[in-house]
Every structure is written in structure tokens, then in C-alpha cells.
Short mmCIF file of C-alpha atoms in Angstrom, two decimals:
data_model
loop_
_atom_site.label_atom_id
_atom_site.label_comp_id
_atom_site.label_asym_id
_atom_site.label_seq_id
_atom_site.Cartn_x
_atom_site.Cartn_y
_atom_site.Cartn_z
CA MET A 1252 0.00 0.00 0.00
CA PRO A 1253 1.28 3.52 -0.73
CA ALA A 1254 2.42 5.51 2.28
CA SER A 1255 0.10 8.18 3.65
CA PRO A 1256 1.30 11.79 3.26
CA SER A 1257 2.24 11.99 6.96
CA THR A 1258 4.17 8.70 6.77
CA ALA A 1259 5.96 9.81 3.61
CA ARG A 1260 6.94 13.06 5.32
CA ALA A 1261 8.29 11.18 8.34
CA ILE A 1262 10.33 8.87 6.09
CA ASN A 1263 11.76 11.79 4.14
CA ASP A 1264 12.58 13.70 7.32
CA ARG A 1265 14.42 10.75 8.81
CA LEU A 1266 16.32 10.16 5.59
CA ALA A 1267 17.46 13.79 5.51
CA LEU A 1268 18.47 13.73 9.17
CA ARG A 1269 20.48 10.54 8.70
CA LEU A 1270 22.30 12.11 5.78
CA LEU A 1271 23.09 15.21 7.81
CA GLN A 1272 24.36 12.97 10.60
CA GLN A 1273 26.58 10.95 8.28
CA GLU A 1274 27.77 13.63 5.87
CA GLY A 1275 27.77 16.74 8.03
CA PRO A 1276 26.20 20.06 7.02
CA LEU A 1277 24.58 20.02 3.56
CA THR A 1278 22.83 22.47 1.29
CA ALA A 1279 19.23 21.92 0.24
CA GLY A 1280 20.55 21.27 -3.26
CA ARG A 1281 22.88 18.54 -2.01
CA LEU A 1282 20.05 17.01 0.02
CA LYS A 1283 18.00 16.92 -3.17
CA GLN A 1284 20.80 15.05 -4.96
CA LEU A 1285 21.37 12.54 -2.16
CA THR A 1286 17.70 11.82 -1.43
CA GLY A 1287 16.34 11.93 -4.98
CA LEU A 1288 13.45 14.05 -3.73
CA SER A 1289 12.03 17.00 -5.63
CA ARG A 1290 13.11 20.55 -4.85
CA PRO A 1291 9.71 21.52 -3.31
CA THR A 1292 9.72 18.38 -1.14
CA VAL A 1293 13.22 19.16 0.13
CA ALA A 1294 12.24 22.77 0.79
CA ASP A 1295 9.23 21.58 2.80
CA LEU A 1296 11.25 19.13 4.90
CA VAL A 1297 13.95 21.74 5.58
CA ASP A 1298 11.27 24.15 6.84
CA ARG A 1299 9.66 21.39 8.88
CA LEU A 1300 12.91 20.25 10.53
CA THR A 1301 13.99 23.82 11.21
CA ALA A 1302 10.66 24.61 12.87
CA ALA A 1303 11.02 21.46 14.99
CA GLY A 1304 14.42 22.65 16.25
CA LEU A 1305 16.27 19.69 14.75
CA ILE A 1306 18.32 21.50 12.10
CA THR A 1307 19.56 25.05 11.61
CA VAL A 1308 21.63 27.12 9.21
CA VAL A 1309 25.30 26.68 10.15
CA GLY A 1310 26.95 28.57 7.28
CA GLU A 1311 27.16 28.84 3.52
CA SER A 1312 28.44 26.35 0.98
CA GLY A 1313 30.88 28.65 -0.79
CA GLU A 1314 28.84 28.63 -3.98
CA GLN A 1315 29.00 31.89 -5.92
CA ARG A 1316 25.24 32.00 -6.36
CA ARG A 1317 23.39 33.23 -3.27
CA GLY A 1318 20.01 31.90 -2.19
CA PRO A 1319 18.40 29.12 -0.16
CA ASN A 1320 20.47 26.40 -1.83
CA ALA A 1321 23.73 28.05 -0.73
CA ARG A 1322 22.81 27.77 2.96
CA LEU A 1323 24.40 24.91 4.86
CA TYR A 1324 22.04 23.06 7.17
CA GLY A 1325 23.28 21.00 10.09
CA ILE A 1326 21.77 19.07 12.99
CA VAL A 1327 21.28 21.13 16.14
CA ALA A 1328 24.01 19.46 18.17
CA ASP A 1329 22.71 20.54 21.59
CA ARG A 1330 19.19 19.31 20.86
CA ALA A 1331 20.07 16.40 23.13
CA HIS A 1332 23.12 15.09 24.98
CA LEU A 1333 24.38 11.58 25.52
CA ALA A 1334 26.55 9.68 27.99
CA ALA A 1335 28.52 6.51 27.31
CA LEU A 1336 30.02 4.17 29.93
CA ASP A 1337 32.63 1.44 29.62
CA VAL A 1338 32.15 -0.68 32.74
CA ARG A 1339 35.22 -2.72 33.66
CA THR A 1340 35.87 -5.11 36.53
CA GLU A 1341 38.22 -2.51 38.00
CA GLY A 1342 36.21 0.66 37.38
CA VAL A 1343 34.27 2.74 34.89
CA LEU A 1344 35.09 5.17 32.06
CA VAL A 1345 32.57 7.86 31.08
CA LEU A 1346 32.19 10.31 28.25
CA VAL A 1347 29.47 12.85 27.47
CA SER A 1348 28.75 14.11 23.96
CA ASP A 1349 26.28 16.16 21.99
CA LEU A 1350 23.86 14.73 19.44
CA VAL A 1351 26.41 14.70 16.61
CA GLY A 1352 28.94 12.80 18.72
CA ARG A 1353 31.32 15.60 19.70
CA VAL A 1354 32.86 14.66 23.07
CA LEU A 1355 32.27 17.37 25.68
CA ALA A 1356 33.61 15.76 28.86
CA GLU A 1357 35.24 12.59 30.16
CA ALA A 1358 35.61 11.02 33.59
CA SER A 1359 36.78 7.81 35.22
CA ALA A 1360 36.39 6.08 38.55
CA PRO A 1361 38.66 3.24 39.73
CA ILE A 1362 36.78 0.68 41.79
CA GLY A 1363 38.73 -1.93 43.73
CA GLY A 1364 37.65 -5.54 43.91
CA ASP A 1365 37.02 -5.26 47.64
CA THR A 1366 34.59 -2.35 47.26
CA GLY A 1367 31.04 -3.15 48.33
CA THR A 1368 28.16 -2.94 45.88
CA GLY A 1369 26.68 0.26 47.31
CA PRO A 1370 29.92 2.26 47.43
CA ALA A 1371 30.95 0.96 43.99
CA VAL A 1372 27.68 2.04 42.40
CA GLU A 1373 27.94 5.43 44.10
CA ARG A 1374 31.44 5.99 42.67
CA ALA A 1375 30.29 5.07 39.18
CA VAL A 1376 27.18 7.28 39.31
CA THR A 1377 29.22 10.16 40.74
CA ALA A 1378 31.63 9.87 37.80
CA VAL A 1379 28.70 10.22 35.40
CA GLU A 1380 27.33 13.22 37.27
CA ARG A 1381 30.79 14.81 37.30
CA ALA A 1382 31.13 14.44 33.53
CA VAL A 1383 27.61 15.80 32.96
CA LYS A 1384 28.41 18.83 35.12
CA GLU A 1385 31.73 19.41 33.34
CA ALA A 1386 29.92 19.31 29.99
CA GLY A 1387 27.65 22.08 31.25
CA ILE A 1388 24.39 20.22 30.73
CA VAL A 1389 21.37 19.36 32.84
CA GLY A 1390 20.95 15.85 34.15
CA ALA A 1391 17.68 14.74 32.61
CA PRO A 1392 14.73 15.71 30.42
CA SER A 1393 11.76 17.51 31.88
CA ARG A 1394 9.21 15.65 33.94
CA GLU A 1395 6.97 15.37 30.91
CA GLY A 1396 9.76 13.44 29.17
CA VAL A 1397 10.26 16.11 26.51
CA ALA A 1398 13.89 16.28 25.45
CA GLU A 1399 14.80 19.93 25.87
CA ARG A 1400 17.95 21.54 24.59
CA GLY A 1401 20.83 21.08 27.04
CA ARG A 1402 19.41 17.91 28.61
CA LEU A 1403 20.93 14.44 29.01
CA HIS A 1404 18.71 12.30 26.81
CA THR A 1405 20.26 8.79 26.72
CA VAL A 1406 22.94 6.83 28.58
CA GLY A 1407 24.55 3.83 26.87
CA ILE A 1408 26.38 1.31 29.07
CA GLY A 1409 28.82 -1.35 27.86
CA ALA A 1410 29.55 -4.12 30.36
CA PRO A 1411 30.86 -7.69 30.36
CA GLY A 1412 28.30 -10.46 30.74
CA LEU A 1413 25.06 -11.64 29.19
CA ILE A 1414 22.17 -9.29 28.52
CA ASP A 1415 18.71 -10.73 29.11
CA PRO A 1416 16.87 -10.20 25.78
CA ALA A 1417 13.51 -10.03 27.55
CA THR A 1418 14.42 -7.30 30.05
CA GLY A 1419 17.56 -5.70 28.63
CA ASP A 1420 19.27 -6.16 32.01
CA LEU A 1421 22.62 -7.75 32.80
CA ARG A 1422 22.20 -11.34 33.95
CA ASP A 1423 23.92 -12.68 37.06
CA SER A 1424 27.32 -13.96 35.94
CA ALA A 1425 29.92 -15.75 38.03
CA GLY A 1426 33.18 -13.84 38.37
CA LEU A 1427 31.72 -10.40 37.61
CA PRO A 1428 31.20 -7.71 40.28
CA ALA A 1429 27.67 -7.44 41.63
CA TRP A 1430 27.71 -3.64 41.25
CA HIS A 1431 27.62 -4.02 37.45
CA ARG A 1432 24.04 -5.29 37.64
CA SER A 1433 22.93 -2.48 39.94
CA LEU A 1434 24.39 0.41 37.96
CA ALA A 1435 21.68 0.89 35.32
CA ALA A 1436 18.90 1.07 37.91
CA ALA A 1437 20.91 3.51 40.03
CA LEU A 1438 21.50 5.80 37.05
CA GLN A 1439 17.83 5.64 36.12
CA GLU A 1440 16.92 6.67 39.67
CA ARG A 1441 19.42 9.55 39.82
CA LEU A 1442 18.64 10.74 36.30
CA PRO A 1443 14.83 10.43 36.06
CA GLY A 1444 13.54 10.78 32.53
CA THR A 1445 16.87 9.82 30.95
CA ARG A 1446 16.88 6.64 28.86
CA VAL A 1447 19.42 4.10 30.15
CA THR A 1448 20.40 1.10 28.03
CA VAL A 1449 22.88 -1.73 28.64
CA GLU A 1450 24.70 -3.84 26.04
CA ASN A 1451 27.43 -6.46 26.17
CA GLU A 1452 30.85 -4.84 25.79
CA THR A 1453 31.96 -7.13 22.97
CA ASN A 1454 28.84 -6.38 20.96
CA LEU A 1455 29.42 -2.65 21.38
CA ALA A 1456 33.06 -2.98 20.35
CA ALA A 1457 31.94 -4.81 17.20
CA LEU A 1458 29.43 -2.09 16.34
CA ALA A 1459 32.17 0.52 16.73
CA GLU A 1460 34.61 -1.46 14.58
CA GLN A 1461 31.88 -1.81 11.93
CA ARG A 1462 31.12 1.93 11.86
CA GLU A 1463 34.50 3.50 12.57
CA GLY A 1464 37.22 0.87 12.86
CA ALA A 1465 38.76 -2.22 11.33
CA ALA A 1466 35.54 -3.64 9.79
CA ARG A 1467 34.20 -0.57 8.00
CA ASP A 1468 34.32 -2.40 4.67
CA ARG A 1469 32.63 -5.56 6.02
CA ASP A 1470 28.97 -6.34 6.56
CA THR A 1471 29.82 -9.81 7.90
CA PHE A 1472 32.60 -10.39 10.44
CA VAL A 1473 33.36 -11.68 13.94
CA LEU A 1474 35.05 -9.67 16.68
CA LEU A 1475 37.12 -11.94 18.91
CA TRP A 1476 37.42 -10.32 22.33
CA LEU A 1477 40.63 -11.21 24.18
CA GLY A 1478 40.84 -9.66 27.62
CA HIS A 1479 40.20 -10.75 31.19
CA GLY A 1480 37.92 -13.32 29.59
CA VAL A 1481 37.22 -14.22 25.99
CA GLY A 1482 34.13 -13.69 23.88
CA ALA A 1483 32.94 -12.95 20.39
CA ALA A 1484 30.49 -10.64 18.68
CA VAL A 1485 28.86 -11.78 15.47
CA VAL A 1486 27.77 -9.37 12.73
CA LEU A 1487 26.01 -11.05 9.80
CA ASP A 1488 24.71 -9.12 6.78
CA GLY A 1489 25.22 -5.88 8.66
CA ALA A 1490 23.22 -6.88 11.74
CA LEU A 1491 24.47 -7.79 15.21
CA ARG A 1492 23.28 -11.27 16.18
CA ARG A 1493 22.51 -11.91 19.86
CA GLY A 1494 20.90 -15.36 19.82
CA ALA A 1495 17.79 -16.74 21.54
CA SER A 1496 19.07 -16.07 25.06
CA GLY A 1497 21.51 -13.25 24.31
CA GLY A 1498 24.45 -15.63 24.45
CA THR A 1499 25.80 -15.58 20.91
CA GLY A 1500 29.58 -15.40 21.13
CA GLU A 1501 30.06 -16.93 24.58
CA ILE A 1502 33.09 -18.81 23.26
CA GLY A 1503 34.77 -18.96 26.65
CA PHE A 1504 32.60 -22.07 27.09
CA LEU A 1505 33.68 -23.54 23.74
CA PRO A 1506 35.16 -27.05 24.28
CA VAL A 1507 38.62 -27.09 22.72
CA PRO A 1508 41.66 -29.38 22.64
CA GLY A 1509 44.55 -28.53 24.93
CA THR A 1510 42.65 -28.20 28.22
CA SER A 1511 42.55 -30.65 31.10
CA THR A 1512 38.76 -30.84 31.41
CA LEU A 1513 35.50 -29.69 29.85
CA PRO A 1514 33.55 -26.53 30.68
CA SER A 1515 30.28 -26.76 32.58
CA ALA A 1516 27.06 -24.76 32.51
CA THR A 1517 28.36 -22.62 35.38
CA ASP A 1518 32.12 -22.55 34.76
CA CYS A 1519 34.08 -21.90 31.56
CA ASP A 1520 37.27 -23.45 32.95
CA GLY A 1521 38.20 -26.17 30.51
CA GLY A 1522 36.81 -24.20 27.57
CA PHE A 1523 38.50 -21.73 25.24
CA HIS A 1524 38.77 -19.38 28.23
CA SER A 1525 41.38 -21.73 29.70
CA LEU A 1526 43.53 -21.30 26.59
CA ALA A 1527 43.17 -17.60 25.85
CA GLY A 1528 41.81 -15.85 28.96
CA ALA A 1529 44.10 -13.39 30.76
CA ALA A 1530 45.28 -15.84 33.42
CA ALA A 1531 46.15 -18.41 30.75
CA VAL A 1532 48.04 -15.79 28.71
CA VAL A 1533 50.10 -14.70 31.73
CA ALA A 1534 50.82 -18.32 32.67
CA LEU A 1535 51.94 -19.07 29.10
CA ALA A 1536 54.30 -16.09 29.20
CA ALA A 1537 55.85 -17.37 32.43
CA GLU A 1538 56.34 -20.82 30.86
CA CYS A 1539 58.19 -19.15 27.99
CA GLY A 1540 60.49 -17.37 30.43
CA LEU A 1541 59.08 -13.88 30.02
CA PRO A 1542 58.98 -11.37 32.90
CA VAL A 1543 55.53 -11.42 34.49
CA ALA A 1544 54.43 -8.90 37.09
CA GLY A 1545 51.08 -7.69 38.35
CA ALA A 1546 47.66 -9.28 38.39
CA PRO A 1547 46.75 -11.91 35.76
CA ASP A 1548 43.84 -9.81 34.53
CA GLY A 1549 43.13 -8.08 31.21
CA PRO A 1550 45.53 -5.15 31.71
CA GLY A 1551 48.19 -7.50 33.11
CA ALA A 1552 47.96 -9.84 30.13
CA ALA A 1553 48.01 -6.86 27.76
CA ARG A 1554 51.27 -5.63 29.32
CA VAL A 1555 52.86 -9.03 28.79
CA VAL A 1556 51.73 -9.26 25.17
CA GLY A 1557 52.65 -5.67 24.40
CA GLY A 1558 56.10 -6.19 25.90
CA ALA A 1559 56.67 -9.30 23.80
CA VAL A 1560 55.70 -7.46 20.62
CA ALA A 1561 58.05 -4.58 21.45
CA ARG A 1562 61.11 -6.63 22.51
CA GLU A 1563 61.13 -9.28 19.74
CA SER A 1564 63.55 -11.64 21.56
CA ALA A 1565 63.61 -15.40 20.91
CA ALA A 1566 61.57 -16.01 24.07
CA ASP A 1567 59.07 -13.32 23.06
CA GLU A 1568 58.71 -14.92 19.63
CA ARG A 1569 58.10 -18.36 21.17
CA PHE A 1570 55.42 -16.87 23.39
CA LEU A 1571 53.64 -14.99 20.60
CA HIS A 1572 53.65 -18.04 18.32
CA ALA A 1573 52.27 -20.23 21.13
CA LEU A 1574 49.61 -17.65 21.91
CA ALA A 1575 48.66 -17.41 18.23
CA ASP A 1576 48.31 -21.21 18.17
CA ARG A 1577 45.79 -21.01 21.00
CA ILE A 1578 43.80 -18.09 19.59
CA ALA A 1579 43.62 -19.77 16.19
CA VAL A 1580 41.86 -22.77 17.77
CA GLY A 1581 38.95 -20.56 18.80
CA ALA A 1582 39.01 -18.53 15.59
CA ALA A 1583 38.95 -21.70 13.45
CA SER A 1584 35.93 -23.03 15.35
CA VAL A 1585 34.02 -19.78 14.80
CA THR A 1586 35.06 -19.68 11.15
CA ALA A 1587 33.95 -23.25 10.50
CA VAL A 1588 30.42 -22.46 11.71
CA LEU A 1589 29.89 -18.89 10.48
CA ASP A 1590 32.30 -18.36 7.56
CA PRO A 1591 32.56 -14.63 8.41
CA GLY A 1592 35.40 -13.85 6.02
CA CYS A 1593 36.96 -11.54 8.60
CA VAL A 1594 37.96 -11.86 12.25
CA VAL A 1595 38.93 -8.76 14.24
CA LEU A 1596 41.06 -9.23 17.35
CA GLY A 1597 39.86 -6.87 20.07
CA GLY A 1598 40.01 -6.58 23.84
CA GLU A 1599 43.10 -5.67 25.83
CA VAL A 1600 45.17 -8.60 24.55
CA GLY A 1601 44.09 -8.25 20.93
CA ARG A 1602 44.85 -4.54 21.10
CA ALA A 1603 48.29 -5.10 22.64
CA GLY A 1604 49.16 -7.76 20.06
CA GLY A 1605 48.16 -5.48 17.20
CA ALA A 1606 49.07 -6.33 13.64
CA VAL A 1607 51.84 -8.72 14.76
CA LEU A 1608 49.49 -11.04 16.65
CA ALA A 1609 46.76 -10.70 13.99
CA GLY A 1610 49.27 -11.75 11.33
CA LEU A 1611 50.37 -14.82 13.28
CA VAL A 1612 46.77 -15.90 13.91
CA GLY A 1613 45.94 -15.32 10.24
CA GLU A 1614 48.79 -17.58 9.13
CA ARG A 1615 47.54 -20.40 11.33
CA LEU A 1616 43.95 -19.93 10.29
CA ARG A 1617 44.92 -20.26 6.63
CA ARG A 1618 46.51 -23.61 7.43
CA MET A 1619 43.62 -24.81 9.59
CA SER A 1620 40.60 -23.77 7.53
CA PRO A 1621 39.65 -24.04 3.85
CA LEU A 1622 37.55 -20.86 4.27
CA ALA A 1623 39.32 -17.65 3.32
CA THR A 1624 39.34 -15.50 6.46
CA GLU A 1625 41.23 -12.27 6.99
CA VAL A 1626 42.42 -11.56 10.54
CA ARG A 1627 42.70 -7.89 11.50
CA ALA A 1628 43.74 -5.99 14.60
CA SER A 1629 41.25 -3.64 16.23
CA GLY A 1630 41.21 -0.23 14.62
CA LEU A 1631 39.91 1.58 17.71
CA GLY A 1632 42.16 0.35 20.48
CA GLY A 1633 40.90 0.97 23.99
CA THR A 1634 38.09 3.26 22.88
CA ALA A 1635 36.02 0.59 21.09
CA VAL A 1636 33.51 -0.09 23.88
CA LEU A 1637 33.01 3.59 24.67
CA ARG A 1638 32.58 4.42 20.99
CA GLY A 1639 30.07 1.58 20.62
CA ALA A 1640 28.13 2.73 23.69
CA LEU A 1641 28.06 6.28 22.32
CA LEU A 1642 26.93 5.15 18.87
CA THR A 1643 24.15 3.06 20.42
CA ALA A 1644 23.01 5.91 22.67
CA ARG A 1645 23.02 8.29 19.71
CA GLU A 1646 20.94 5.95 17.57
CA ARG A 1647 18.35 5.48 20.30
CA ALA A 1648 18.14 9.20 20.96
CA GLN A 1649 17.72 9.85 17.25
CA ASP A 1650 15.01 7.20 17.01
CA ASP A 1651 13.09 9.26 19.52
CA LEU A 1652 13.95 12.75 18.27
CA PHE A 1653 13.79 11.99 14.56
CA GLY A 1654 10.57 10.00 14.73
CA PRO A 1655 7.21 11.22 13.49
CA PRO A 1656 5.48 13.79 15.74
CA GLU A 1657 2.68 11.42 16.74
CA ARG A 1658 5.19 9.26 18.55
#
């Protein structure tokens, strides 16, 4: 059935807003070229979006001819503000941005493993409030839920663990701090009217790599997360796949050769985690005679791997080759099932190994699998989860702000 006039207008408005988001300020003439709409239709939507406070004139295009088509229109960046959180086992990182993604403030809060749930949540929430204050914005929309200029509209949280697809909440996971599961509710309480969403950290990192990082030219790929634990995010035909219970990519539980036992429903020891998790990486380094200091966690394993890449001694080479052997076991299993064509190594360990580790894993994968699979290092480094959380928050804010008026 043909769209009603109001529906057609809403579709055209959203299309124009998406183009302005992706391309930056545009003239009405350029919008006409990119959308394929008629000049009167573009003129109408520009008037409509300007009246709604979503776009404004931000300059001129530099064309010699003056007139409406020479005006540059851009999204009103302070129409709404966003916060993104990267929740780690040892603390939280926060950034606040405007609607076009320009970072306005950043904050962090270290949280020790012996910190109780209440104090830990308070530190994390305080870090968010500090960043919001530094950005010079108000904490939440009005009581009526209307997103006013200068308000915090959406908070996106990236955290380790499974997300319940029915509720959108973090599920109880062994080995993860209890304060992680309480954070979203605490933020919602302290920032009434602000939308708060939670997503698995690996999934967010994959979204960021797809939009801005190593997988920009791929609509199908797998991000292999190598950090304190191991995991994977699966993007097929441009869409993130979560699975029936939200557990797609829980490859720490993948049974693999080279371990002393099998994983269980409640413990990933004996699975791929036992080969490539942080503790296993640090133990492997010690076996190879490398200097090992600090905790066997994600940052500790990253220091070991980064040091081996930088030094390039015989012992370092033995370690990196042995580590690549282990990672390739998990990558080959994923490749055999999904045939993604591309595997991106992320997480602290993948980031520290960089192109060197990605190259070694790629060599092994070519020998192990008949399926052509390129292995790439993360293109975003330690910012991947934060960038993914920000992109997700921005999309959800835009879904609300750019939707038809009747919504």
C-alpha cells in the first residue's frame, strides 16, 4: 500500500536527518541530490525540521550564487546530549557528547575488587554526574519526558556479561562484580527521565569497529574479544546477532583441545577461556620465560603481550607463536560455523598484540581452515567499547527525536 502523506513526510525527514548525521552540514541542493526528492519536497522538509528545532543554518556552501540552496544546514548538536560508559571489573570510564557525537567531557572512577556494591555504584554514578556537570548540561529531560535543549537524553552502558533479551538487564554472571548489575537502575533513579540502556561490551566494540574501525568495509565479520575473559560478537549481513538467550559469542565455554577438562554450565574453565583468557596468557608467558608482574587480569595480560611485541627476543617470539596457536583454535571453530570472512582481534590482549598477533593468527587460520578468512587488529584500540556505547546511545536518541510527531 502507498504511504500516507504523513508517513511519507516522516520517512523523508528521517532520511534527511540521517544524511546530515553521516555527511555533516549540507545544502538543500545537495540534500536533493542525495535523497532523490524534488526541490519543493526538500524545501518543505527543511522548513519542517527547522521549525522542529532539529536543524539550523550553520553557514554557507561557498557557492557563488546566493540563495536558499547556498545555505548549509546541520543538525542542532545541543538538541540532546548523551553519555557513554565502559564498565570494567576494576572501574568505569565515562564520556558525554552532543547529538552529533562531539565529546564534551570525560571522567573515570577506579573501583577496587574489595569495594562493596553500594559504594561501587555510588562511585560510578558520581563519575557520570561529574562528567555531565563538566559538559555544562542538565541531568535529565523535563518531567513530561520532553527532550529539551541542554538535557541528558540517553545513557549507553557497555559491560561484560550476558544481557537478558527479555528485560535488557545484565544477567547474574559468576566472576563479575555485583555492582555491574545495579548500575543501570541507580542511574535511572538519579537521572529520572533519561533513557538508560545496557549492552554487552563485545557487541558494542563490534558495532564501533563496523562503523569506525577495522571492519568498515565488512557487513559480515566476527570480533574476537581477548581480555580478562574471551568472547565474540557476530555481525552477519550488517546486523548484530545476539541469539535466543543473548548468548551468541560466549566462546569462553567452547570445548577445545589442549585443556585438562571440559567446561560446565556454570564454569568456563576447561573451555577456550582456559587457553586464551588473561590468566592463561600470563601463565603461558611465564612458561616461555618472560617477565611477568602484576595481576593476571586483562591489563596484566596486555602488558605481557605488548612487551613481547616490542622486545622481539627469541623467548618473546616463542610466546607470541604459542599464543597465536591457541587463539587460532577458537578462531577456526568460529570460522567453521559462520564463515565470516573476517575476524577482528579486540580486547586488551588483541589490542596489545596489534598487527603482529593478527598476522600470526591469520597464518595459522589459513593452514587450519579451507575458508578464506582475513584476521585484523582492532582499529579503535581501547576506545572501542566507549565508541560503541556512544553510537548506540546516539541511535536510540535519534530514534526518539527523529521520529514522526505522533510518537
